[in-house]
Coordinates of C-alpha atoms and ligand atoms in Angstrom, one line a residue:
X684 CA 113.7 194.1 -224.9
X685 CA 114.1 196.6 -222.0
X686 CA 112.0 196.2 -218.7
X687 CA 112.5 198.8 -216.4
X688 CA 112.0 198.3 -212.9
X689 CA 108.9 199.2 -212.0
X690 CA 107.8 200.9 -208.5
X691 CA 104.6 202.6 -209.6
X692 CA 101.8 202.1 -206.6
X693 CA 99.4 201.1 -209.2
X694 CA 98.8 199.7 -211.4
X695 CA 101.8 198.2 -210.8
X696 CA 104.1 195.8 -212.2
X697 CA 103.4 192.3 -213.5
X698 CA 105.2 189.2 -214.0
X699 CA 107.3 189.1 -217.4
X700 CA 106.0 185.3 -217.8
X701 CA 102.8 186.4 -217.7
X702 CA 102.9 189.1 -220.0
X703 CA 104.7 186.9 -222.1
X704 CA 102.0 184.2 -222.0
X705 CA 99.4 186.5 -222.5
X706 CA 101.4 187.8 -225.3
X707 CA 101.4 184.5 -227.4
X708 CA 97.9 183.9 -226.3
X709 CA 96.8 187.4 -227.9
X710 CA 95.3 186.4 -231.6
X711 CA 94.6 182.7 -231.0
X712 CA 94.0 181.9 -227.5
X713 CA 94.6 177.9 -227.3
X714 CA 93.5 177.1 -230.4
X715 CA 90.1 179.3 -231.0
X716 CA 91.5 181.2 -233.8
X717 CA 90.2 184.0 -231.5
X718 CA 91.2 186.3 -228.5
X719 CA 89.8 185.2 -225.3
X720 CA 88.5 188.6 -224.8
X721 CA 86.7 188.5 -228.8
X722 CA 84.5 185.4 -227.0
X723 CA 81.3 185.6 -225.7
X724 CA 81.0 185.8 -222.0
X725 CA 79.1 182.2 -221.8
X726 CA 81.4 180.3 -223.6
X727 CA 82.7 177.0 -222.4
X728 CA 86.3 178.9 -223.7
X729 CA 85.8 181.9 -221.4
X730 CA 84.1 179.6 -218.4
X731 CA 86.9 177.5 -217.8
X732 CA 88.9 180.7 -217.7
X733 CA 86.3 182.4 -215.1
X734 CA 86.5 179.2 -212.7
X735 CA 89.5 178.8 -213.1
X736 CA 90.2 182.3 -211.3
X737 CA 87.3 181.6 -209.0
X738 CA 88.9 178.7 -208.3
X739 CA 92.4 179.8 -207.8
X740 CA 91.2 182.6 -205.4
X741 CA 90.0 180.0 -203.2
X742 CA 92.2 177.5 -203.1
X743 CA 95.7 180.2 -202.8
X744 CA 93.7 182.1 -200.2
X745 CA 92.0 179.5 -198.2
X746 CA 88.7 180.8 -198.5
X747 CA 86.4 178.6 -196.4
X748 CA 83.1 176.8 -197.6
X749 CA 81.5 180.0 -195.6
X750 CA 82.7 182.7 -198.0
X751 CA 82.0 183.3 -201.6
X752 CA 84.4 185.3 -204.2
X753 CA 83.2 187.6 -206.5
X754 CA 84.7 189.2 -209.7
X755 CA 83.4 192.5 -210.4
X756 CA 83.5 195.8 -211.7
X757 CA 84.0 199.2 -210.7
X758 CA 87.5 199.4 -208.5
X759 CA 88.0 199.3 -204.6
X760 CA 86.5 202.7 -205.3
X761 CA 83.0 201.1 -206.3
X762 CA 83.1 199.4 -202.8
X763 CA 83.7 202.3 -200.6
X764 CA 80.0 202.4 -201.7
X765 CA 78.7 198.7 -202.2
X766 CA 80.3 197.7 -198.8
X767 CA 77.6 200.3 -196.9
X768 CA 74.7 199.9 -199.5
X769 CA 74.8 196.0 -198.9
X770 CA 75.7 195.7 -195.6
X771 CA 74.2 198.6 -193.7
X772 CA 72.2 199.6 -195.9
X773 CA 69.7 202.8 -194.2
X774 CA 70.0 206.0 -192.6
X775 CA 69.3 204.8 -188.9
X776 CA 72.0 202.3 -189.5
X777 CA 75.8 202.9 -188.5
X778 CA 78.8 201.5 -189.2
X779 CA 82.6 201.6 -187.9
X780 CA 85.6 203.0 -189.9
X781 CA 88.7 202.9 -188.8
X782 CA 90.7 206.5 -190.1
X783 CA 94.3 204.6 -191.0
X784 CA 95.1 207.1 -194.2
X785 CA 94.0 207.9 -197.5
X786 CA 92.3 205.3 -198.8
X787 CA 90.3 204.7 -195.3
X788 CA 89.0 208.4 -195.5
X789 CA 87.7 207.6 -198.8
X790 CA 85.7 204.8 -197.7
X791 CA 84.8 207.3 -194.7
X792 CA 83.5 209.8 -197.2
X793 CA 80.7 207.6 -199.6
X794 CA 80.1 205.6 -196.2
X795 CA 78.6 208.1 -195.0
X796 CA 76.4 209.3 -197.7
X797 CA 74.5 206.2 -196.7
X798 CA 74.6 205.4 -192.9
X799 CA 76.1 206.6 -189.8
X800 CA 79.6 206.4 -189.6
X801 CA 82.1 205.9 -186.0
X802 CA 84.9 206.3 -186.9
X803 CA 86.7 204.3 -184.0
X804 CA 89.8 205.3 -184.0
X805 CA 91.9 208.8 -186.1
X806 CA 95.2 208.3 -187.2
X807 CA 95.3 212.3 -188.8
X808 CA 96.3 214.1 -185.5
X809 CA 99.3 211.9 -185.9
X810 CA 100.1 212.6 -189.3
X811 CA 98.6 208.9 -190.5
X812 CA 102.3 207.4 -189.7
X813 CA 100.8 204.7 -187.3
X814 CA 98.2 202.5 -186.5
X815 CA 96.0 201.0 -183.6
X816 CA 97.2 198.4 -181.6
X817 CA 94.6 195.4 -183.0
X818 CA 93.9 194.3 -179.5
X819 CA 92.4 197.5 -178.2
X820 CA 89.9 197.8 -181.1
X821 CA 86.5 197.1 -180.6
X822 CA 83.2 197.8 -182.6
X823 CA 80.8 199.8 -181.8
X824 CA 77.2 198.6 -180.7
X825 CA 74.8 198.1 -183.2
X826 CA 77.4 198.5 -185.8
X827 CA 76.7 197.0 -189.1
X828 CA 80.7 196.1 -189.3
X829 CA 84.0 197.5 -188.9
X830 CA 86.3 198.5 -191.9
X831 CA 89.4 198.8 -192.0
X832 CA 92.5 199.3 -194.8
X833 CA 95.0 196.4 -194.4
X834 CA 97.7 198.9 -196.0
X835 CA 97.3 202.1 -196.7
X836 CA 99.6 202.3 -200.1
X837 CA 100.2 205.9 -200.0
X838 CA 101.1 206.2 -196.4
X839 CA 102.9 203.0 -196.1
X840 CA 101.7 201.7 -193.6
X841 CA 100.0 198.1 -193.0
X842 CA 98.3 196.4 -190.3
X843 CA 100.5 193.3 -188.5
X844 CA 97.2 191.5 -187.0
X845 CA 93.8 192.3 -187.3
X846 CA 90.9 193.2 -184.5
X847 CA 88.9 190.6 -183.2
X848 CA 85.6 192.4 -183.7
X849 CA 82.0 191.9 -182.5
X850 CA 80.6 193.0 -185.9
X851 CA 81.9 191.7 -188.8
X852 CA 85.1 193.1 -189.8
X853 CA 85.4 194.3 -193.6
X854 CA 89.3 194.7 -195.3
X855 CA 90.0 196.8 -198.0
X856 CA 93.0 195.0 -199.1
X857 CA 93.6 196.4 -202.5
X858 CA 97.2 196.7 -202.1
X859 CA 98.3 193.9 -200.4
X860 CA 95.9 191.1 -201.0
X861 CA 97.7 187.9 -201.5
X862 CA 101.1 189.3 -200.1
X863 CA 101.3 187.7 -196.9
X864 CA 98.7 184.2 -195.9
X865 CA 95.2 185.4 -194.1
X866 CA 92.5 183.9 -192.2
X867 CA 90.0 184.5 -194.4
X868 CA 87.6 183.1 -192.1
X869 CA 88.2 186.0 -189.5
X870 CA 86.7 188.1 -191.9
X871 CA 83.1 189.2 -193.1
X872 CA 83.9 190.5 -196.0
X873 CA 87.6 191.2 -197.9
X874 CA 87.7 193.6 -201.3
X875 CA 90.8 194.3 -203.9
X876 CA 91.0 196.5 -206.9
X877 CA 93.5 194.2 -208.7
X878 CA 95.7 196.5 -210.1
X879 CA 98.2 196.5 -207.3
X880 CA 99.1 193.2 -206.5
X881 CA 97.1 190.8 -208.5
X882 CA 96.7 191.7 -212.3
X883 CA 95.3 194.9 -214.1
X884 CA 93.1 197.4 -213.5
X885 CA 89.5 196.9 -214.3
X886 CA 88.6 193.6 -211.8
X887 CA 87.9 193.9 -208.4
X888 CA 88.1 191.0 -206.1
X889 CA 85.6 190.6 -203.4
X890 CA 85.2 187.5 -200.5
X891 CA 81.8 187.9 -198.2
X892 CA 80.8 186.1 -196.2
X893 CA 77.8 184.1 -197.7
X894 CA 75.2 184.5 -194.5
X895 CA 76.1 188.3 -194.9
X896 CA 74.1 188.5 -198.2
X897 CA 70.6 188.0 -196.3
X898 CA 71.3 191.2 -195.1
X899 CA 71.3 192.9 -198.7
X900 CA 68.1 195.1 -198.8
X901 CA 65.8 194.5 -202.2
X902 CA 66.0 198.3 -202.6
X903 CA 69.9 197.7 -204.0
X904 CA 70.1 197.9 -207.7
X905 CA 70.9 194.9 -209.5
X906 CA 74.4 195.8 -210.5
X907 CA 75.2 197.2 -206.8
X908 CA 73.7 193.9 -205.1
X909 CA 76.3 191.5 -204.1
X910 CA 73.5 189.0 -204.1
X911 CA 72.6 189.7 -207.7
X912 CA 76.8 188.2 -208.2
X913 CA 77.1 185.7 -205.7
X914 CA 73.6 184.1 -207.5
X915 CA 75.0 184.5 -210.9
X916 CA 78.8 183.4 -210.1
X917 CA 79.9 186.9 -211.2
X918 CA 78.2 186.4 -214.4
X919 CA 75.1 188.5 -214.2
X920 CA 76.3 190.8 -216.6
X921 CA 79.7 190.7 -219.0
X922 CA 82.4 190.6 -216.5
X923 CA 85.9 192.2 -217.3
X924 CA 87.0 189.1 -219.1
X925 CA 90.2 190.3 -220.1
X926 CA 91.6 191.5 -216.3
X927 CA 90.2 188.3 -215.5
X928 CA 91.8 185.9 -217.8
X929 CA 95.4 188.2 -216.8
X930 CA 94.4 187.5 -212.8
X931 CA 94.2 184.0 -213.7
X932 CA 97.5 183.6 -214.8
X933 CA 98.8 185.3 -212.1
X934 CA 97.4 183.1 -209.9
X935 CA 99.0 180.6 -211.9
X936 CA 102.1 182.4 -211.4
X937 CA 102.0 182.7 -207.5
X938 CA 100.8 179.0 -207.6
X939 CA 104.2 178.1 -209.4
X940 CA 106.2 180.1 -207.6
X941 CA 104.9 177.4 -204.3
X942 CA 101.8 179.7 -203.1
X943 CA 101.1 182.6 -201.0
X944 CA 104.2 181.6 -197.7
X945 CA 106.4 181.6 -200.3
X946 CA 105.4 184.9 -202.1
X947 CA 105.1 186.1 -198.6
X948 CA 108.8 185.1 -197.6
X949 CA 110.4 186.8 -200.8
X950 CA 108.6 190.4 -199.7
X951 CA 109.9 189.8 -196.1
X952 CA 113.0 189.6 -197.5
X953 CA 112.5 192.4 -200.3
X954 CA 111.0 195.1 -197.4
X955 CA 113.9 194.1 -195.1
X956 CA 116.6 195.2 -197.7
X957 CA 114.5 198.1 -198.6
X958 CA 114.7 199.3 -194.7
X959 CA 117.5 198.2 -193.9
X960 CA 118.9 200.4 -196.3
X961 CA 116.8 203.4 -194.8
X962 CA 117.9 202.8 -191.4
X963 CA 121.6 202.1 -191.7
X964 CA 121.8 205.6 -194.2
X965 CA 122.8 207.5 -190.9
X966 CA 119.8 209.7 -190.6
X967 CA 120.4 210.2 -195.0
X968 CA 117.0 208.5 -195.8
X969 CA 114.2 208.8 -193.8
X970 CA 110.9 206.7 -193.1
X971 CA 108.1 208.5 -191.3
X972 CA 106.5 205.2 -190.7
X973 CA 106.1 203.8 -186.9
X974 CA 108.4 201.0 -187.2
X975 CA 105.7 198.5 -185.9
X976 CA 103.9 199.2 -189.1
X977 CA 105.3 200.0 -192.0
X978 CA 104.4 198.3 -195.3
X979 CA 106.1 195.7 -197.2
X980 CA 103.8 196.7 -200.1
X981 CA 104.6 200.3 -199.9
X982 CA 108.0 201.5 -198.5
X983 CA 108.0 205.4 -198.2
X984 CA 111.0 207.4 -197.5
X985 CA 112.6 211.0 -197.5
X986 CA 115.6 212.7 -198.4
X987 CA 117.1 215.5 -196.8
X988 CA 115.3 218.0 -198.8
X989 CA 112.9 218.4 -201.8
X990 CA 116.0 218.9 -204.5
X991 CA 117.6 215.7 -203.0
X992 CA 114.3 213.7 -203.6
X993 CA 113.9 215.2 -207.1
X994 CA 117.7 214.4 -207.8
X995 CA 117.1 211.1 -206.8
X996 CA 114.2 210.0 -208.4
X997 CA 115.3 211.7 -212.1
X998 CA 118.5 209.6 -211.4
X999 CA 116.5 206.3 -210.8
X1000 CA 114.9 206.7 -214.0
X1001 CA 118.3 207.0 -215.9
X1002 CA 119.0 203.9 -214.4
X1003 CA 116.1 202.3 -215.0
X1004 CA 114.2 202.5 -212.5
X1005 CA 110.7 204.1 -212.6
X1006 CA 107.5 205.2 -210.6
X1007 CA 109.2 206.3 -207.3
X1008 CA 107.3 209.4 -206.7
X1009 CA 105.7 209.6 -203.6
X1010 CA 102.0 210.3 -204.4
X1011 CA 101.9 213.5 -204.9
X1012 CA 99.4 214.1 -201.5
X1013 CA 102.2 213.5 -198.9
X1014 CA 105.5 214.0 -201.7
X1015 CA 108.7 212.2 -200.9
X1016 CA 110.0 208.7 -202.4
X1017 CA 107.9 205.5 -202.5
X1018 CA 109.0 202.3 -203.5
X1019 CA 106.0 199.6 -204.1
X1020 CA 107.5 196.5 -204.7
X1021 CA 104.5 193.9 -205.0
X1022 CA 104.5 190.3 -205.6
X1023 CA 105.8 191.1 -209.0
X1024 CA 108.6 193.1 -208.1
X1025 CA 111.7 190.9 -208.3
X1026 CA 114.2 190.7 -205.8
X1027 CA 117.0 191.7 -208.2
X1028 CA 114.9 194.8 -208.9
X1029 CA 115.1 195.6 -204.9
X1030 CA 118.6 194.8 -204.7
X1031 CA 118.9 197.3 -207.7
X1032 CA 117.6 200.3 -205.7
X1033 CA 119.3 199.2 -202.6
X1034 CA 122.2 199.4 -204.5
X1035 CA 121.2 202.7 -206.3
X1036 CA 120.5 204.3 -202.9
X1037 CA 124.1 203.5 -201.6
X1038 CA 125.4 205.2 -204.8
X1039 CA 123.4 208.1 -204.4
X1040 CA 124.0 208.9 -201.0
X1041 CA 128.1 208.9 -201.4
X1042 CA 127.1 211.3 -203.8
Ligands
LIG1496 C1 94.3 201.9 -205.1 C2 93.5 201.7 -203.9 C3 92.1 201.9 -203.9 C4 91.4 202.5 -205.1 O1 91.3 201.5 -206.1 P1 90.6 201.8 -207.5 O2 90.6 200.4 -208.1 O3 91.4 202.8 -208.2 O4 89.2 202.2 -207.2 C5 91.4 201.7 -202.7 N1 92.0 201.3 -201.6 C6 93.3 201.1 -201.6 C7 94.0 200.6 -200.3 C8 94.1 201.2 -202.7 O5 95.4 201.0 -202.7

């Protein structure tokens, strides 16, 4: 067996043991003489796996008595819309965005195909290579919520602390959920695609605030109600059972591994390698980012030209070392090195970037 190391920004890498588990597991799940994703979405075989994630989302994450998790369908994308639909909900309503990058504009964009939109603060004049100071953020009146992107995975940047908003404040945290502990509590409502830090593509994570759900107006179809989920315990329809049962044994995984300060001590570590070797290149490699900001998900960087960055990134895959293509909006390097990325894998391109350099 060869496993490269894998950078891509997502999906992303997972943990060899899970893979491996969900390997043997394949053709007989535990026993069944069945794959858990040939069972029927209300079996007692496919519950336990379903409350088992439920119940590993809550317990790893904290998630007070207040707050319910869903397990849907659809991607972040699918909540750039469901976030307005549920919780504003109306033409004369209005919400807050804050313009980090990206993924923030995107939410910017289908928010407002259904309610006013402030967008409270614009990174783009800058170049989106910094973010707000947390303290001086505050949400508009009358606004629905505030949303904001916890990191934006293609810039590379991430928020440090969050706003202590009047409205409720709404995190798209699809690319760093489970990195680094939260107060869940502080928040209205959080949402993940899981494909970056937490499992494959095809589940999305989403905490709301329960009390937040009265607001969902009768007019949102079933599928698009959070209600219709949070009464059904994501079973309304069939869920992704498959991402699901994988999310669960990465839970599993971070739970072994002594929980979310201990995942979140092993990416201080891995970013601070990662930049350290940026910053001590003598000018060589490059990170746009405001230092106050940049991402321990996402670390973007440049070489001295476009050749150099080609150069460099052809050579990484020789040695084994793939997905380090800066997406292809802003170009450059970009090294995402999630929960899953071991820290032998980040010495590896620390070690690679040395070599390159001295030419
Ligand atoms: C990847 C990503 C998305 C989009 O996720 P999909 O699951 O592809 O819809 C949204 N927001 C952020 C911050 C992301 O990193």
């Amino acid at each position: 067996m060869n496993r490269a190391f894998n950078f891509y920004a997502g999906p992303a890498t997972l943990p060899q043991s899970v893979l491996e588990t969900a390997q043997r597991e394949l053709v007989d799940y535990r026993g069944a003489g069945m794959s858990i994703m040939e069972t029927s979405h209300r079996s007692a075989l496919y519950d336990e796996v379903h409350q088992a994630c439920v119940d590993g989302i809550v317990r790893l994450l904290g998630v007070p008595e207040t707050h319910t998790v869903l397990l849907l369908g659809g991607g972040a994308t699918l909540q750039f819309a469901m976030v307005p639909m549920n919780l504003a909900g109306g033409a004369e309503t209005s919400c807050d965005i804050i313009a980090s990058g990206s993924w923030a504009k995107k939410a910017i964009d289908d928010a407002k195909k259904i309610c006013s939109v402030n967008v409270v603060w614009d990174g783009k004049p800058e170049g989106y290579n910094t973010l707000p100071d947390s303290a001086s953020i505050a949400s508009s009146p009358g606004s629905s919520y505030l949303h904001l992107t916890s990191n934006e995975t293609i810039q590379g940047l991430q928020w440090r602390d969050f706003p202590q908003t009047e409205a409720p404040l709404v995190a798209d945290m699809s690319s760093d959920i489970m990195s680094r502990p939260v107060d869940v509590d502080r928040f209205g409502l959080i949402y993940a695609g899981a494909q970056k830090n937490l499992g494959p593509a095809g589940v999305t994570v989403v905490i709301v605030q329960k009390d937040l759900l009265d607001r969902v107006p009768d007019t949102v179809p079933a599928y698009l109600s959070y209600r219709t989920h949070a009464d059904k315990n994501s079973l309304y329809n069939t869920p992704p059972v498959y991402p699901i049962y994988i999310l669960r044994l990465v839970l599993d995984w971070i739970t072994e591994l002594g929980g979310i300060q201990a995942i979140a001590d092993i990416n201080r570590r891995k970013a601070a390698a990662l930049y350290s070797a940026i910053d001590e290149s003598d000018g060589y490699y490059r990170c746009p980012v405001d230092p106050a900001y940049r991402s321990m998900m996402n670390v973007v960087f440049r070489l001295p030209d476009e050749d150099a960055e080609k150069r460099f990134i052809a050579g990484a895959e020789e040695a084994g070392m793939v997905g380090l293509k800066g997406h292809r909006s802003v170009g450059g390097v970009r090294a995402s090195i999630y929960n899953a990325m071991p820290e032998s894998g980040v010495a590896a391109l620390v070690e690679y970037m040395e070599r390159f350099r001295r030419g």
